[in-house]
């Protein structure tokens, strides 16, 4: 089951954005990491079996305040 997790992360500078992407990419099962939104303040994570709560806790500890906006299953169109 591939899922898409969108989290709003408090990032004040370019270094914070880089750190947020690095922390998200290190999580187990992650296939894609990117930034979204007008201010590039939303981190998008896609992967198989990614634990959204654990990822958000890790982001809070290493980057800054993090809110989970959505967790959705990605359906592949055949």
Coordinates of C-alpha atoms in Angstrom, one line a residue, residues 10-73:
X10 CA 8.1 25.1 10.5
X11 CA 11.1 25.9 8.4
X12 CA 12.8 29.4 8.6
X13 CA 15.6 29.0 6.2
X14 CA 17.0 26.9 3.3
X15 CA 19.1 24.9 5.7
X16 CA 15.9 23.9 7.6
X17 CA 14.3 22.8 4.3
X18 CA 17.3 20.6 3.5
X19 CA 17.3 19.1 7.0
X20 CA 13.6 18.4 6.8
X21 CA 14.0 16.6 3.5
X22 CA 17.0 14.6 4.8
X23 CA 15.1 13.5 7.9
X24 CA 12.1 12.4 5.9
X25 CA 14.2 10.5 3.3
X26 CA 15.9 8.5 6.1
X27 CA 12.5 7.0 7.2
X28 CA 11.9 3.4 6.4
X29 CA 9.8 2.7 3.2
X30 CA 10.1 6.2 1.7
X31 CA 10.2 6.4 -2.1
X32 CA 9.7 10.1 -2.7
X33 CA 10.2 13.3 -0.7
X34 CA 9.4 16.8 -1.9
X35 CA 8.3 20.3 -0.9
X36 CA 4.8 21.7 -1.6
X37 CA 2.9 25.0 -1.1
X38 CA 3.4 28.6 -1.9
X39 CA 6.0 29.1 0.8
X40 CA 7.5 25.6 0.5
X41 CA 6.4 24.8 4.0
X42 CA 4.8 21.4 3.3
X43 CA 6.8 18.2 3.1
X44 CA 5.3 15.5 0.9
X45 CA 6.4 11.9 1.6
X46 CA 5.3 8.9 -0.5
X47 CA 6.2 5.3 0.3
X48 CA 5.2 1.8 1.4
X49 CA 4.5 1.3 5.1
X50 CA 5.7 4.7 6.3
X51 CA 4.5 5.4 9.9
X52 CA 3.2 9.0 9.8
X53 CA 3.1 9.5 13.6
X54 CA 6.7 8.3 14.0
X55 CA 7.9 10.5 11.1
X56 CA 6.1 13.6 12.5
X57 CA 7.7 13.0 16.0
X58 CA 11.1 12.7 14.4
X59 CA 10.6 15.9 12.4
X60 CA 9.5 17.7 15.6
X61 CA 12.7 16.6 17.4
X62 CA 15.1 17.4 14.6
X63 CA 13.6 20.2 12.6
X64 CA 10.7 22.1 14.3
X65 CA 7.0 22.2 14.9
X66 CA 5.2 19.7 12.6
X67 CA 1.5 19.1 11.8
X68 CA 0.2 16.2 9.8
X69 CA -2.2 17.6 7.2
X70 CA -3.2 14.4 5.4
X71 CA -2.5 10.7 5.0
X72 CA -4.0 9.1 1.9
X73 CA -3.6 5.9 0.0

